[in-house]
Coordinates of C-alpha atoms in Angstrom, one line a residue:
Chain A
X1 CA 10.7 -12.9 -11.2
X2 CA 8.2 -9.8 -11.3
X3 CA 5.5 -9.6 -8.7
X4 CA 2.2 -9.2 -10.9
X5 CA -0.9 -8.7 -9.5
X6 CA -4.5 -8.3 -10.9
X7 CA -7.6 -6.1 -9.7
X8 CA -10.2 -8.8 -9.2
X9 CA -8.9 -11.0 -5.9
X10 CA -7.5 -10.2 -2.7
X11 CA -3.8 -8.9 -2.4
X12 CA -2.5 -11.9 -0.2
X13 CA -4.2 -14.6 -2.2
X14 CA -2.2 -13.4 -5.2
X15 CA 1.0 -13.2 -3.1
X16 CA 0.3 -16.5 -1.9
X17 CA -0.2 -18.5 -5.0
X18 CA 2.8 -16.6 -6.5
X19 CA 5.5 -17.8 -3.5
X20 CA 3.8 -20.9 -4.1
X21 CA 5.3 -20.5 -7.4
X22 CA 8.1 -19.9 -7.2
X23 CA 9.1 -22.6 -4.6
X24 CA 7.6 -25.6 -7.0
X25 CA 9.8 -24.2 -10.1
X26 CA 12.9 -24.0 -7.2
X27 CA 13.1 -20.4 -7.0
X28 CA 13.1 -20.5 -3.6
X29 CA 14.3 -23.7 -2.4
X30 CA 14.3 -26.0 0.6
X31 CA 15.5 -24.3 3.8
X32 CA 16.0 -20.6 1.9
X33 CA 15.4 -17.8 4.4
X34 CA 13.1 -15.2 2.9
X35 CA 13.6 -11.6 3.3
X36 CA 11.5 -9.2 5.5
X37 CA 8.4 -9.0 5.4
X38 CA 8.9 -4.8 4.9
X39 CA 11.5 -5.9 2.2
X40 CA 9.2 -8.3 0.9
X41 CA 6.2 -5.9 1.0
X42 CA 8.4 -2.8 -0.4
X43 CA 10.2 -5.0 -3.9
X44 CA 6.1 -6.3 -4.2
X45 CA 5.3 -2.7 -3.8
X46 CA 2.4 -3.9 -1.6
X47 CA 1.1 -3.3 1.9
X48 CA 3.1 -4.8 4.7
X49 CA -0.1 -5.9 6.4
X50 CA -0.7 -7.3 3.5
X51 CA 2.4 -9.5 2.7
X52 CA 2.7 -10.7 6.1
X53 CA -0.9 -11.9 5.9
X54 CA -0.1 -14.2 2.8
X55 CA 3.2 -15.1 4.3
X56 CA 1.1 -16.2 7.9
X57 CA -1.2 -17.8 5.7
X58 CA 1.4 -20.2 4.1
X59 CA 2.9 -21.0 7.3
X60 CA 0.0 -22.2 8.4
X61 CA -0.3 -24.6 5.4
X62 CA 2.7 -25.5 6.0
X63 CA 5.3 -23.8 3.3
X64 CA 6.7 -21.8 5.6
X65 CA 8.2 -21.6 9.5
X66 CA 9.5 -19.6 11.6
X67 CA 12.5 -19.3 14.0
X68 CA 12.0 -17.0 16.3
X69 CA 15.0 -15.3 16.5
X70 CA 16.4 -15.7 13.0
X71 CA 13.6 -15.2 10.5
X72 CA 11.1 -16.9 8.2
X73 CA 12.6 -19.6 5.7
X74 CA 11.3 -22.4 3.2
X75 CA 9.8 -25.6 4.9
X76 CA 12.7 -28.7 4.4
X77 CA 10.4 -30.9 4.5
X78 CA 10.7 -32.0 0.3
X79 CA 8.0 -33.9 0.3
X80 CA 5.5 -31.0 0.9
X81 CA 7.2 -29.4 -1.9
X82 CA 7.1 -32.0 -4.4
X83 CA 3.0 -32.5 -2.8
X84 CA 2.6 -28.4 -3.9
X85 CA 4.3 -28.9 -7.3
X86 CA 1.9 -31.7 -8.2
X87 CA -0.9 -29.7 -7.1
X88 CA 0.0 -26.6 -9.4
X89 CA -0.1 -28.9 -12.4
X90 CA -3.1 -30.4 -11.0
X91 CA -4.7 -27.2 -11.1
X92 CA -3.4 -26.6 -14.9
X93 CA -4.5 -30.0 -16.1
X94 CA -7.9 -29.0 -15.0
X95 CA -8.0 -25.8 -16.9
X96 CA -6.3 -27.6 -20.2
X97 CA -9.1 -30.5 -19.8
X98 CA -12.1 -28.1 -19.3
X99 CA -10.9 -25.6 -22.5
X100 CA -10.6 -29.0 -24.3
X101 CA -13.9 -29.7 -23.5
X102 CA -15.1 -26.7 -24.4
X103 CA -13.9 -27.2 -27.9
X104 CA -15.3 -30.2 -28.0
X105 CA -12.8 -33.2 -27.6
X106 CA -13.4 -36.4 -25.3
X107 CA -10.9 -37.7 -22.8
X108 CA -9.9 -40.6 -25.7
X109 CA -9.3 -37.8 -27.8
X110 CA -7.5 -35.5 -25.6
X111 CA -4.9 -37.8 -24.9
X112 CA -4.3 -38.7 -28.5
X113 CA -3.6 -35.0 -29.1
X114 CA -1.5 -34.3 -26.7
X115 CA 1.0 -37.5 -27.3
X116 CA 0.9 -36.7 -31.2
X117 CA 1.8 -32.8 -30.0
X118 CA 4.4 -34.1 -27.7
X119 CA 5.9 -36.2 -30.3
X120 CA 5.9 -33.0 -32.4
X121 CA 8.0 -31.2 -29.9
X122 CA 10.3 -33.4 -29.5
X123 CA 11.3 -33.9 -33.2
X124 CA 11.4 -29.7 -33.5
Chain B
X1 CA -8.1 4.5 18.9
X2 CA -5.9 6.4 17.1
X3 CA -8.4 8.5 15.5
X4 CA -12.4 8.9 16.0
X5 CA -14.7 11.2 14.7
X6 CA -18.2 11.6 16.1
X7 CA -21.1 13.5 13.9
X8 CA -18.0 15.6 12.6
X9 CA -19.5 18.4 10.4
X10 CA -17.9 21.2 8.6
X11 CA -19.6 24.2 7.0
X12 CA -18.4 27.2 4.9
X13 CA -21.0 29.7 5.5
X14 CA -24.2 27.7 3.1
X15 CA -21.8 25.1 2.3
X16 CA -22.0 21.6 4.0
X17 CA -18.1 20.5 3.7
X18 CA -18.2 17.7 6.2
X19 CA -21.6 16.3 7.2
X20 CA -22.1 14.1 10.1
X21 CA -18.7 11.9 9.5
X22 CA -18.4 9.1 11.9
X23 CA -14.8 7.4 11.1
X24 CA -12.4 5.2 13.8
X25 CA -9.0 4.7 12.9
X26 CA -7.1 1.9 13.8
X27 CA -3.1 2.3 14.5
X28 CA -0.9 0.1 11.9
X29 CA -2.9 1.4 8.8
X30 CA -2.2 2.5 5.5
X31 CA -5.8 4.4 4.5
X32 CA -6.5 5.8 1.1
X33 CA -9.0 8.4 1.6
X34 CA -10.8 8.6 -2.3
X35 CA -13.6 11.1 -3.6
X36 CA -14.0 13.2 -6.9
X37 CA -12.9 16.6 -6.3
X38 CA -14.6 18.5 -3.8
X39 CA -15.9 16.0 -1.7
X40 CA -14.2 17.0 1.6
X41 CA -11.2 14.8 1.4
X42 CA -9.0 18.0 1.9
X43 CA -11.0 20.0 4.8
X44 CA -10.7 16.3 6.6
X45 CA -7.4 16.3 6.7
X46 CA -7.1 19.4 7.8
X47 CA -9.3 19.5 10.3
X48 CA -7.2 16.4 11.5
X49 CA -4.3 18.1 11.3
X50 CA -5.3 21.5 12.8
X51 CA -5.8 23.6 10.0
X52 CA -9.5 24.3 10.0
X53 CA -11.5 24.0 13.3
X54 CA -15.1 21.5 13.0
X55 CA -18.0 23.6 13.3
X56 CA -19.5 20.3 15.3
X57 CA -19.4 17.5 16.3
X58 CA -16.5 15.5 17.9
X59 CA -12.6 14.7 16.8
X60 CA -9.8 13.5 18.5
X61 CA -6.3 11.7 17.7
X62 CA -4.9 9.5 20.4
X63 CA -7.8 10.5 22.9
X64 CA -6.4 14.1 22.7
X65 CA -8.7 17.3 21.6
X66 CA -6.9 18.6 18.3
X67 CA -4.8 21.3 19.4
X68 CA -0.7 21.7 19.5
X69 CA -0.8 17.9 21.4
X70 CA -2.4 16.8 18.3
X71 CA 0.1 18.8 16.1
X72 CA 3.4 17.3 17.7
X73 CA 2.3 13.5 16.6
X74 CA 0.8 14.6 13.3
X75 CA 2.4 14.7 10.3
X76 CA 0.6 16.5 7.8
X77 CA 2.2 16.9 3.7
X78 CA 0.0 19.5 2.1
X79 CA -1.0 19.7 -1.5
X80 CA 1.0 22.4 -2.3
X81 CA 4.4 23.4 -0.8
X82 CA 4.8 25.4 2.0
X83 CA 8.6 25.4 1.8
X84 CA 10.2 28.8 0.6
X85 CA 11.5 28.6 -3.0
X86 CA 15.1 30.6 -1.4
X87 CA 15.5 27.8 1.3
X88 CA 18.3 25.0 0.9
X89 CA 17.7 22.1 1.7
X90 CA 20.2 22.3 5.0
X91 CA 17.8 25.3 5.8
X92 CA 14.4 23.2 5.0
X93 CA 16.2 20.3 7.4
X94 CA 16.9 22.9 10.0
X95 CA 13.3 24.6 9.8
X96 CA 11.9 20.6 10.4
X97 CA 14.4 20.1 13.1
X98 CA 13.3 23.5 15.0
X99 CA 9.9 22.7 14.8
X100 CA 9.2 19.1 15.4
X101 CA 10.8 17.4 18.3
X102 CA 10.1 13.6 16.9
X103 CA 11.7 15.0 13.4
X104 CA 15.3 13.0 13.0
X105 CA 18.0 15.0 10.7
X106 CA 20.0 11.9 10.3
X107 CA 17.0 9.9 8.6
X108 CA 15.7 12.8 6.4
X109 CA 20.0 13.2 5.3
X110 CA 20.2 9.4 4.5
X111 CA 17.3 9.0 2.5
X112 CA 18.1 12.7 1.1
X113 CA 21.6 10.9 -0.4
X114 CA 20.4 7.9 -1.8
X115 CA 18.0 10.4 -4.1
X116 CA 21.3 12.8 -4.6
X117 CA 20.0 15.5 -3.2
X118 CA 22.4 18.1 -1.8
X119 CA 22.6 19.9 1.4
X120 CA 23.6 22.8 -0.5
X121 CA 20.9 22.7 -3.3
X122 CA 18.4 25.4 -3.5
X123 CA 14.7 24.2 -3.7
X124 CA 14.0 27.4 -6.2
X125 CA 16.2 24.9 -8.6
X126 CA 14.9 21.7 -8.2
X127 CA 12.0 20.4 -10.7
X128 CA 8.4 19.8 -9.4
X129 CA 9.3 15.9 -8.9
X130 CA 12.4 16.7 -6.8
X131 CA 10.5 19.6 -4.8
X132 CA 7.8 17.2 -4.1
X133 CA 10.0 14.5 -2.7
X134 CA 11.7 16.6 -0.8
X135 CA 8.9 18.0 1.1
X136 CA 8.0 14.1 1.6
X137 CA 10.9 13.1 2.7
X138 CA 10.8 15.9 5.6
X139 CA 7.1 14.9 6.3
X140 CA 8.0 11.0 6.5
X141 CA 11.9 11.8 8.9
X142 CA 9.2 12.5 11.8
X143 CA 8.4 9.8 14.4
X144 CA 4.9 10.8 14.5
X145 CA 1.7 8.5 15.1
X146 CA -0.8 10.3 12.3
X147 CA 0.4 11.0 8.4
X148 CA -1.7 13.0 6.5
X149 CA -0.8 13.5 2.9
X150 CA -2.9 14.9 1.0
X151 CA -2.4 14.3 -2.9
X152 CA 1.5 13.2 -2.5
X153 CA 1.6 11.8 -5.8
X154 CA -0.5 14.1 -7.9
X155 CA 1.5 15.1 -11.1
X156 CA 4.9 13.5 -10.5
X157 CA 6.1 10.7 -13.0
X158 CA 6.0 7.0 -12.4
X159 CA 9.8 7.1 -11.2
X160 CA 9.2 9.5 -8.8
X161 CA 5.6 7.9 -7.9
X162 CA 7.6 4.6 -7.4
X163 CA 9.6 6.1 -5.0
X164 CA 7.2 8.0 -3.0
X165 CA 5.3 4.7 -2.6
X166 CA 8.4 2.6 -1.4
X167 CA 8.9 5.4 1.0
X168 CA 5.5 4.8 2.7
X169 CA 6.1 0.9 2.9
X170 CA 9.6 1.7 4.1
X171 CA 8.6 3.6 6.9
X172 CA 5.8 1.6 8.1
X173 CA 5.3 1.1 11.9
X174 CA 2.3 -0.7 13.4
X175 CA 1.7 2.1 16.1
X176 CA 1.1 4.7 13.4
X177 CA -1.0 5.3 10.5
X178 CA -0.5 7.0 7.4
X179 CA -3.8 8.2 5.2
X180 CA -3.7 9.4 1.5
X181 CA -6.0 11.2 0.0
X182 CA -5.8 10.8 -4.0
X183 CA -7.8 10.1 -6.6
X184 CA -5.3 8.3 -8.6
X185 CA -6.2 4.9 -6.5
X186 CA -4.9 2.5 -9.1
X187 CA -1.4 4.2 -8.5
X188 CA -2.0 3.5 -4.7
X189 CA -4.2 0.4 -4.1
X190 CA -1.9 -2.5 -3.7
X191 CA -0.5 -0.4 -0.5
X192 CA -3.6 0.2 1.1
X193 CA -5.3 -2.1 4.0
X194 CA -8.1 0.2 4.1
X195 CA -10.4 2.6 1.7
X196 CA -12.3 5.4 2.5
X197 CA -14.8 7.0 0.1
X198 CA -16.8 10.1 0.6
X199 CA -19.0 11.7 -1.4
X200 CA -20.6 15.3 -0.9
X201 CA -19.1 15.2 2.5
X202 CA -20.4 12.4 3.8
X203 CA -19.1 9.0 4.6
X204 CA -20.2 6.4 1.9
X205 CA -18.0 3.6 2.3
X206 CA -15.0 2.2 4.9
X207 CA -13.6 -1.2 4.5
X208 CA -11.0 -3.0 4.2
X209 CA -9.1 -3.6 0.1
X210 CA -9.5 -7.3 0.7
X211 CA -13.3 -6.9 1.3
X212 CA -13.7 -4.9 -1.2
X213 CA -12.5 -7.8 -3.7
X214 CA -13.5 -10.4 -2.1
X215 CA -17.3 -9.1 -2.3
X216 CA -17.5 -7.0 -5.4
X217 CA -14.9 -8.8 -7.5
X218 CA -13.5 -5.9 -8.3
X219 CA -10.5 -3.4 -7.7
X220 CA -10.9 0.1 -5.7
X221 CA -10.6 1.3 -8.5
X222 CA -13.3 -0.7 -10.7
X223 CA -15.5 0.1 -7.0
X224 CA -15.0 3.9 -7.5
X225 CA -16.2 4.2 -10.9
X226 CA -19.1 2.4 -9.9
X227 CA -19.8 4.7 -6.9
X228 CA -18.8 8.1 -8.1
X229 CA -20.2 7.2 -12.1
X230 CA -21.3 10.3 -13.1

């Protein structure tokens, strides 16, 4: 998967959200050791202060650790990943409901919709 | 410190080049140093790298006056080749080797190969691209602690711009610190920790690229436009 990044937010937040990524959809799974951070930082094409500033950052919340000797790998822990996975569609429920909103549909309604589309799909 | 610059002025007979730049530098950086044309970004870097003399003010790298100290842990790329069109590019290796003690043949050769490049090849034959990365690759094989370069990725195409900017990350090394002068900053501003803008010689702006978005909301680049919007 391509790194993308836009103009408007920092660097590392971007980086960040986009590891996050890719270990929900199992990309990067359980226990995978990542590659250097100058690796990292040169495929992303970013700064290396940079990447290892997103990569601290999600050690610290816990996606990530470190063995000092051997290099920076996945957390094992699954239940943190399946936690992250259900916050990412969290996070796109929440932008579905508000654009539904927008367009003027209540929650009674919403959930009509979407059954009726899923029903569609599943017949195509 | 690895640079600092105290009330550094710069004048060309009536013209004020530099006026009254105050600037620290911090070791581990990647700076992009951005301004329309004329607005000192080139008589900066080479008063840092020995070219010109200041006409006052104060300037040192690594606590050092600038002097031939200075010039054996700077490595300066200049805008335009200084490399004669009859060298090869053994005799450009050799000419690097001579000069710079901190200047290793074995990683300018290695990253020489993985581009293809020949010993044997003559720079009068090379395109503008290949010329260009050659004289970077030579800059980048030294061990110094201060990179100048000053418009390295001005007319080259994206492939070659893609590989000039992998070299930079490549070589990073937190006790040195490379700064860029360009104004192509889209091209550079993902690799940067730090901008620099000046304006009529002086100083207008020096933070870091994550401050920069986190309070304007915008890119370098959207941030220049504003700033230098003529």
């Amino acid at each position: 998967m391509p790194w993308n990044f836009d103009s408007s937010t920092p660097i590392y937040l971007q980086i960040m959200e986009q590891i996050k990524f890719r270990i929900a959809v199992g990309d990067y799974k359980a226990g995978d050791k990542l590659d250097s951070v100058r690796d990292l930082a040169s495929e992303a094409e970013v700064n290396p202060n940079t990447m290892q500033k997103a990569l601290s950052e999600l050690e610290r919340e816990g996606l990530l650790f470190t063995q000092r000797t051997s290099g920076r790998f996945i957390t094992e822990n699954s239940e943190t990943i399946t936690e992250l996975r259900r916050r990412l569609a969290d996070e796109q429920l929440d932008l579905f409901l508000k654009k539904m909103y927008n367009l003027g549909y209540n929650n009674k309604e919403v959930v009509k919709l979407l059954e009726d589309y899923i029903r569609g799909e599943e017949q195509k | 410190m690895l640079v600092e610059c105290k009330n550094l002025c710069k004048t060309f007979g009536e013209t004020i080049a530099l006026n009254n730049i105050n600037l620290n530098i911090e070791r581990g950086k990647i700076i992009g140093l951005l301004g329309p044309n004329g607005s000192g970004k080139t008589t900066l870097i080479k008063i840092l790298s020995g070219l010109l003399t200041k006409s006052s003010g104060e300037v040192t790298i690594s606590e050092k006056e600038i002097g031939i100290e200075t010039k054996k842990i700077v490595s300066y790329l200049p805008e335009r080749t200084y490399l004669s069109e009859w060298m090869t590019v053994k005799q450009a290796v050799d000419f690097f080797k001579d000069f710079y003690e901190d200047f290793s043949e074995e990683i300018a050769y290695s990253m020489l190969e993985r581009l293809n490049i020949k010993r044997g090849d003559r720079l009068k034959t090379m395109s503008k691209g290949t010329k260009e990365k050659v004289q970077l690759i030579l800059v980048m094989s030294r061990d110094a602690e201060l990179f100048l370069l000053d418009e390295p990725i001005a007319g080259v195409d994206p492939a070659a711009r893609d590989y000039i900017i992998k070299t930079i990350i490549g070589n990073y090394n937190e006790n040195a610190s490379v700064i860029i002068s360009t104004h192509l900053i889209s091209d550079v501003e993902n690799v940067l920790d730090e901008v620099i803008m000046i304006k009529y010689g002086c100083l207008v702006m020096h933070k870091t690229v994550d401050e920069i978005r986190e309070e304007h909301g915008k890119s370098v680049d959207g941030l220049f436009r504003e700033v230098f919007a003529c």
